[in-house]
Amino acid sequence: MELKKLGWNGYFEAQFAEFKGNDLLPARVSLQLKKQYRVIAEQGEYDAVIVGKIRHKAESLADFPVIGDWVLVKINPDGTALIHHILPRRTKISRDTTTRKGRQQIADEQVLVSNVDTIFVVTALNEELNPRRIERYLTVIWDSGATPVLILNKADLCENVEEAVEIMQDVAIGVDVHVMSATENDGVEILNQYLADGKTVALLGSSGVGKSTIINQLLGEEKFKVADIGDYKDKGRHTTTHRELVLMDRGGILIDNPGIRSLQLWDGEEGISKSFEDIEEFSEHCRFNDCKHINEPDCAVLAAVESGELDQDRYDSYLKLQGELSYRARKENWVTRQNTKKRWKTIAKVRRQINKRRGEDN
Ligand code: GDP
Ligand code: ZN
């Protein structure tokens, strides 16, 4: 198997340089079943597990391999492989798994799929269109480093396709939009352009919009050629948890990953700016450009809260969203977690102060 056909490129080659000469081979993760992996290397396919070092050093779920990752492996004499390193991800779609325990936030990021070039966002034209949700999906995908493509499926069930396309095109500026009827295999073939040699594609969209039908049309006869799970040890579980990477005859790589298909995506930063335009406006008068509106001097947002111009609840909700967002935006590790704890303490303190002062005013 040629690495290039698997999506290998100059970016990964550069990351690999420092490991060369260590008996480590590049391989791509094609299947993940809890702690067991399947990887494809130049020499063939292997069942793989991670070395203890990855587990010990892990500070986040994001430090474990996921489907789409390029990893460095050593092949055991028995034909299995050991994963030693994960090469830095070029793109990644993550789920925010932050949980709260009282005042403390336990932040974590779970990467669902990595190194995807294009994501097909699928929606059905027979249902009520939800431009806001699509907008959010597109924002998150741009954020991930991948390119979104919007698919409007079930055109055969829609009375006014033109109108629907117009509505969607308005929220999908700069995004390719394709209309199709997957069951009729009408319009699906246009998607082949995104599955060029070494390009990786994944699908996203609510249940029932036609993702499986599209995948099956694209795969045609070559269904599950490479990453076949047939001889996988853990047969019992694959139906519910399988995450598969499929190489297509024409060269592309399709990730059929139920885990990301209907993912609850987190609003991107842009989403927050849009929903809190009033706060953004106040913030233009803060002394510091990078004001976080927590305890900075001459903060116009805090001043607005104090004067009552800005609702306290709204301010709280803004801070909460900003806080959650910042977890996702940076790499999780203990240092930032400690800092975050401090920040939450500061926020709580400022809130108490504000509430106290308000109490005194009344
Ligand atoms: P998924 O949950 O997104 O994978 O959706 P499926 O591919 O399982 O499709 C859900 C249902 O919609 C199935 O009954 C399909 O046959 C049907 N379907 C998919 N695409 C089309 C289409 O273009 N037109 C029509 N009329 N039905 C479709
Ligand atoms: Zn401010």
XYZ file of C-alpha atoms and ligand atoms in Angstrom:
391
model
C 0.000 0.000 0.000
C 1.407 3.323 -1.044
C 1.358 5.767 1.849
C 0.279 8.607 -0.437
C -2.887 6.719 -1.301
C -3.614 6.608 2.426
C -3.350 10.379 2.717
C 0.339 10.707 3.621
C 1.839 14.040 2.559
C 4.600 16.551 3.195
C 3.055 17.657 6.477
C 3.334 14.178 7.986
C 6.666 13.517 6.300
C 8.071 16.551 8.136
C 6.700 15.314 11.485
C 8.155 11.886 10.819
C 11.669 13.213 10.158
C 12.749 13.255 13.802
C 11.754 9.601 14.326
C 13.487 8.189 11.297
C 15.985 5.382 11.907
C 14.134 4.126 15.001
C 12.502 1.114 13.351
C 9.229 3.027 13.485
C 6.898 2.783 10.515
C 4.148 5.245 9.646
C 0.664 3.746 9.572
C -2.863 5.119 9.492
C -5.513 4.133 12.010
C -8.376 2.572 10.060
C -10.498 1.117 12.816
C -10.884 1.615 16.515
C -12.624 -0.657 18.991
C -12.040 0.734 22.438
C -8.368 -0.060 23.119
C -7.843 -2.094 19.983
C -6.850 -0.572 16.708
C -6.412 -1.599 13.141
C -3.692 0.214 11.222
C -2.656 0.249 7.572
C 1.029 0.629 6.737
C 2.990 0.339 3.532
C 3.630 -3.319 4.385
C 0.023 -4.229 5.114
C -2.691 -4.138 7.746
C -2.185 -4.940 11.395
C -4.114 -5.281 14.618
C -2.502 -2.850 17.016
C -2.460 -1.634 20.601
C -0.762 1.388 22.122
C 2.444 1.174 24.160
C 2.116 1.827 27.901
C 3.966 5.110 27.522
C 1.085 6.690 25.599
C -1.329 5.695 28.335
C 0.939 6.906 31.138
C 1.674 10.224 29.522
C -1.922 10.879 28.487
C -3.531 13.869 30.149
C -6.592 13.917 27.980
C -8.711 11.620 25.860
C -7.252 13.566 22.962
C -3.861 11.953 23.619
C -5.096 8.544 22.435
C -5.165 7.502 18.779
C -8.376 7.860 16.805
C -9.487 6.854 13.340
C -7.698 8.923 10.726
C -4.566 9.402 12.813
C -1.116 8.844 11.435
C 0.807 6.826 14.008
C 4.281 5.325 14.232
C 4.329 1.588 14.861
C 6.681 -1.308 15.445
C 5.674 -4.664 14.043
C 5.861 -7.603 16.464
C 7.141 -11.024 15.325
C 3.590 -12.381 15.686
C 2.306 -9.927 13.084
C 0.611 -7.494 15.432
C 1.723 -3.885 15.827
C 2.518 -1.551 18.700
C 1.627 2.122 18.385
C 4.456 4.277 19.775
C 3.554 7.803 18.669
C 0.709 9.815 17.224
C 1.868 12.347 14.657
C 0.369 15.826 15.156
C -3.086 16.027 13.618
C -3.541 18.250 10.614
C -7.283 18.533 11.187
C -9.528 17.165 13.912
C -13.172 17.091 14.837
C -13.587 17.083 18.586
C -16.328 16.684 21.083
C -16.182 18.761 24.232
C -16.568 16.393 27.178
C -16.275 19.035 29.871
C -18.101 18.045 33.035
C -18.786 20.120 36.104
C -18.353 19.092 39.692
C -19.672 21.911 41.810
C -17.551 24.918 41.036
C -14.852 22.904 39.393
C -14.794 22.208 35.703
C -13.195 19.044 34.458
C -12.256 19.864 30.943
C -11.600 17.333 28.279
C -11.565 16.990 24.585
C -12.388 13.829 22.740
C -11.159 13.707 19.189
C -13.606 11.764 17.051
C -11.807 11.734 13.758
C -8.634 13.301 12.467
C -6.841 14.301 9.302
C -10.001 14.654 7.266
C -9.822 16.942 4.226
C -13.502 17.315 3.451
C -16.656 16.862 5.471
C -19.973 16.282 3.755
C -22.691 17.959 5.783
C -25.847 16.149 4.736
C -29.354 17.502 5.154
C -32.680 16.366 3.664
C -34.844 18.667 1.551
C -38.114 17.059 2.650
C -37.678 18.201 6.222
C -37.971 21.672 7.590
C -34.717 23.399 6.793
C -32.642 24.463 9.734
C -30.204 27.058 8.402
C -28.995 27.950 11.926
C -27.906 24.406 12.633
C -26.165 24.135 9.284
C -24.416 27.423 9.937
C -23.137 26.024 13.219
C -21.914 22.809 11.613
C -20.093 24.782 8.952
C -18.405 27.023 11.519
C -17.161 24.081 13.536
C -15.871 22.345 10.438
C -13.964 25.395 9.231
C -12.574 25.555 12.749
C -11.393 21.944 12.537
C -9.212 22.651 9.522
C -11.327 20.574 7.143
C -13.420 21.963 4.260
C -17.195 21.585 4.528
C -19.366 20.642 1.564
C -23.119 20.999 1.925
C -25.297 18.206 0.537
C -29.022 18.754 0.084
C -30.417 15.253 -0.317
C -33.911 13.883 -1.111
C -34.507 16.458 -3.820
C -37.170 14.093 -5.224
C -39.307 14.778 -2.129
C -39.016 18.563 -2.301
C -41.538 20.750 -4.132
C -39.462 23.861 -4.430
C -35.835 22.865 -4.706
C -34.708 26.251 -5.994
C -36.086 28.120 -3.024
C -34.534 25.660 -0.582
C -31.157 25.907 -2.282
C -31.315 29.674 -2.122
C -32.011 29.651 1.603
C -29.136 27.288 2.236
C -26.721 29.075 -0.037
C -27.182 32.183 2.068
C -25.774 30.464 5.154
C -23.158 28.514 3.226
C -21.099 31.327 1.794
C -17.950 29.979 0.204
C -19.153 26.394 0.582
C -19.909 24.030 -2.314
C -23.583 23.093 -2.288
C -24.824 19.969 -4.099
C -28.394 18.814 -4.602
C -29.118 15.109 -5.036
C -31.457 12.149 -4.692
C -29.334 9.406 -3.266
C -31.879 6.602 -3.625
C -32.226 7.424 -7.346
C -28.445 7.735 -7.595
C -29.144 11.126 -9.115
C -26.406 13.692 -8.550
C -24.288 11.578 -6.204
C -21.418 11.098 -8.646
C -20.445 14.773 -8.357
C -19.073 13.906 -4.917
C -16.310 11.819 -6.472
C -14.320 14.989 -7.072
C -13.667 15.218 -3.324
C -12.464 11.628 -3.197
C -9.362 12.196 -5.289
C -6.124 10.343 -4.622
C -5.173 10.452 -0.966
C -8.040 12.759 0.049
C -10.060 11.871 3.126
C -13.788 12.508 3.450
C -16.192 12.035 6.377
C -19.964 12.564 6.636
C -22.004 14.475 9.150
C -25.733 14.984 9.554
C -28.824 13.929 11.488
C -30.134 10.417 11.369
C -32.317 9.586 8.380
C -31.061 12.262 5.983
C -29.497 9.645 3.709
C -25.844 9.324 4.721
C -25.760 5.521 4.449
C -27.465 5.664 1.081
C -24.895 8.178 -0.189
C -22.017 6.079 1.141
C -23.380 2.949 -0.502
C -23.810 4.732 -3.839
C -20.261 6.034 -3.643
C -18.847 2.667 -2.663
C -20.819 0.765 -5.292
C -19.306 -2.660 -5.646
C -16.112 -1.964 -3.787
C -17.739 -1.957 -0.381
C -15.347 -2.157 2.565
C -12.487 -3.378 0.469
C -9.591 -2.646 2.743
C -10.635 -2.008 6.288
C -12.826 -5.085 6.375
C -13.839 -5.973 9.879
C -14.682 -9.556 8.923
C -11.672 -11.141 10.583
C -11.519 -8.783 13.472
C -11.212 -10.484 16.852
C -13.886 -8.501 18.589
C -16.724 -9.301 16.234
C -19.499 -8.939 18.776
C -19.134 -5.251 19.270
C -18.350 -3.781 15.906
C -21.910 -3.169 14.895
C -22.363 -0.490 17.502
C -18.918 1.015 17.775
C -17.169 0.481 14.481
C -15.297 3.332 12.981
C -14.029 2.543 9.594
C -11.744 3.965 7.046
C -12.424 2.705 3.550
C -10.083 3.059 0.595
C -11.855 3.581 -2.677
C -10.735 2.295 -6.063
C -10.594 5.788 -7.462
C -8.138 6.792 -4.760
C -10.048 8.603 -2.046
C -10.542 7.562 1.538
C -14.015 7.527 3.065
C -14.450 7.499 6.803
C -17.716 5.902 7.732
C -17.891 6.799 11.348
C -21.210 6.689 13.159
C -19.536 8.402 16.101
C -19.315 11.714 14.307
C -22.381 11.440 12.122
C -24.812 13.096 14.438
C -22.387 14.710 16.777
C -23.574 17.416 19.100
C -21.316 20.131 17.894
C -20.137 22.888 20.081
C -20.822 26.455 18.958
C -17.702 28.077 17.659
C -16.394 31.424 18.795
C -18.171 33.068 15.924
C -21.421 31.618 17.208
C -20.822 33.301 20.535
C -20.053 36.668 18.957
C -23.281 36.402 17.026
C -25.393 35.536 20.041
C -23.802 38.187 22.240
C -23.532 41.139 19.923
C -24.521 43.507 22.724
C -21.594 42.378 24.861
C -19.260 42.578 21.893
C -20.372 46.173 21.463
C -19.676 47.091 25.088
C -16.307 45.389 24.818
C -15.220 47.822 22.138
C -14.922 50.401 24.914
C -12.754 48.283 27.213
C -9.280 49.677 27.861
C -7.531 46.492 26.753
C -8.069 44.924 23.370
C -7.785 41.442 24.832
C -9.971 42.235 27.835
C -11.635 39.103 29.238
C -14.162 41.226 31.146
C -13.413 39.505 34.423
C -11.243 41.783 36.532
C -9.480 44.129 34.128
C -9.402 47.854 34.885
C -11.690 50.071 32.809
C -13.713 47.143 31.535
C -16.800 48.482 29.803
C -18.610 45.158 30.125
C -18.215 45.026 33.895
C -19.247 48.669 34.033
C -22.393 47.825 32.076
C -23.185 45.020 34.496
C -22.698 47.369 37.419
C -24.860 50.092 35.929
C -27.547 47.539 35.156
C -27.334 48.175 31.430
C -26.237 44.584 30.987
C -28.175 41.843 32.688
C -26.183 39.864 35.255
C -27.557 36.510 34.032
C -26.641 37.325 30.506
C -23.130 38.271 31.587
C -22.818 35.012 33.560
C -23.960 32.985 30.602
C -21.494 34.791 28.349
C -18.609 34.030 30.694
C -19.677 30.430 30.947
C -19.775 29.997 27.198
C -16.462 31.778 26.768
C -14.968 29.557 29.442
C -16.202 26.378 27.853
C -15.084 27.519 24.474
C -11.589 28.283 25.643
C -11.271 24.707 26.875
C -11.861 23.433 23.450
C -9.642 25.993 21.822
C -6.456 24.989 23.566
C -4.598 21.836 24.212
C -5.658 20.342 27.505
C -2.965 19.701 30.052
C -2.500 20.029 33.739
C -0.969 23.462 33.596
C -3.936 24.976 31.839
C -6.272 23.074 34.099
C -4.655 24.625 37.127
C -4.843 28.057 35.523
C -8.445 27.456 34.679
C -9.222 26.612 38.273
C -7.662 29.921 39.287
C -9.669 31.713 36.655
C -12.914 30.212 37.867
C -12.021 31.253 41.366
C -11.461 34.791 40.114
C -14.752 34.778 38.266
C -16.558 33.599 41.388
C -14.822 36.273 43.426
C -15.701 39.057 40.995
C -19.280 37.880 40.925
C -19.480 37.949 44.682
C -18.030 41.444 44.694
C -20.467 42.669 42.099
C -23.403 41.120 43.924
C -22.219 42.594 47.201
C -21.888 46.069 45.719
C -25.325 45.741 44.178
C -26.687 44.752 47.547
C -25.125 47.840 49.075
C -26.580 50.090 46.357
C -30.118 48.869 47.013
P -28.831 7.983 7.441
O -29.463 7.719 8.767
O -28.443 9.417 7.301
O -27.702 7.067 7.116
O -29.980 7.765 6.341
P -30.253 6.524 5.371
O -29.270 6.485 4.280
O -30.387 5.298 6.217
O -31.656 6.930 4.749
C -32.832 7.053 5.531
C -34.041 6.781 4.652
O -34.157 7.777 3.657
C -33.975 5.445 3.925
O -35.230 4.883 3.912
C -33.537 5.852 2.519
O -33.967 4.930 1.550
C -34.196 7.187 2.374
N -33.490 8.059 1.420
C -32.152 8.335 1.375
N -31.887 9.193 0.357
C -33.053 9.459 -0.250
C -33.436 10.276 -1.381
O -32.617 10.933 -2.032
N -34.749 10.313 -1.700
C -35.694 9.599 -1.013
N -36.959 9.698 -1.392
N -35.365 8.823 0.046
C -34.078 8.740 0.426
Zn -13.767 44.253 29.277
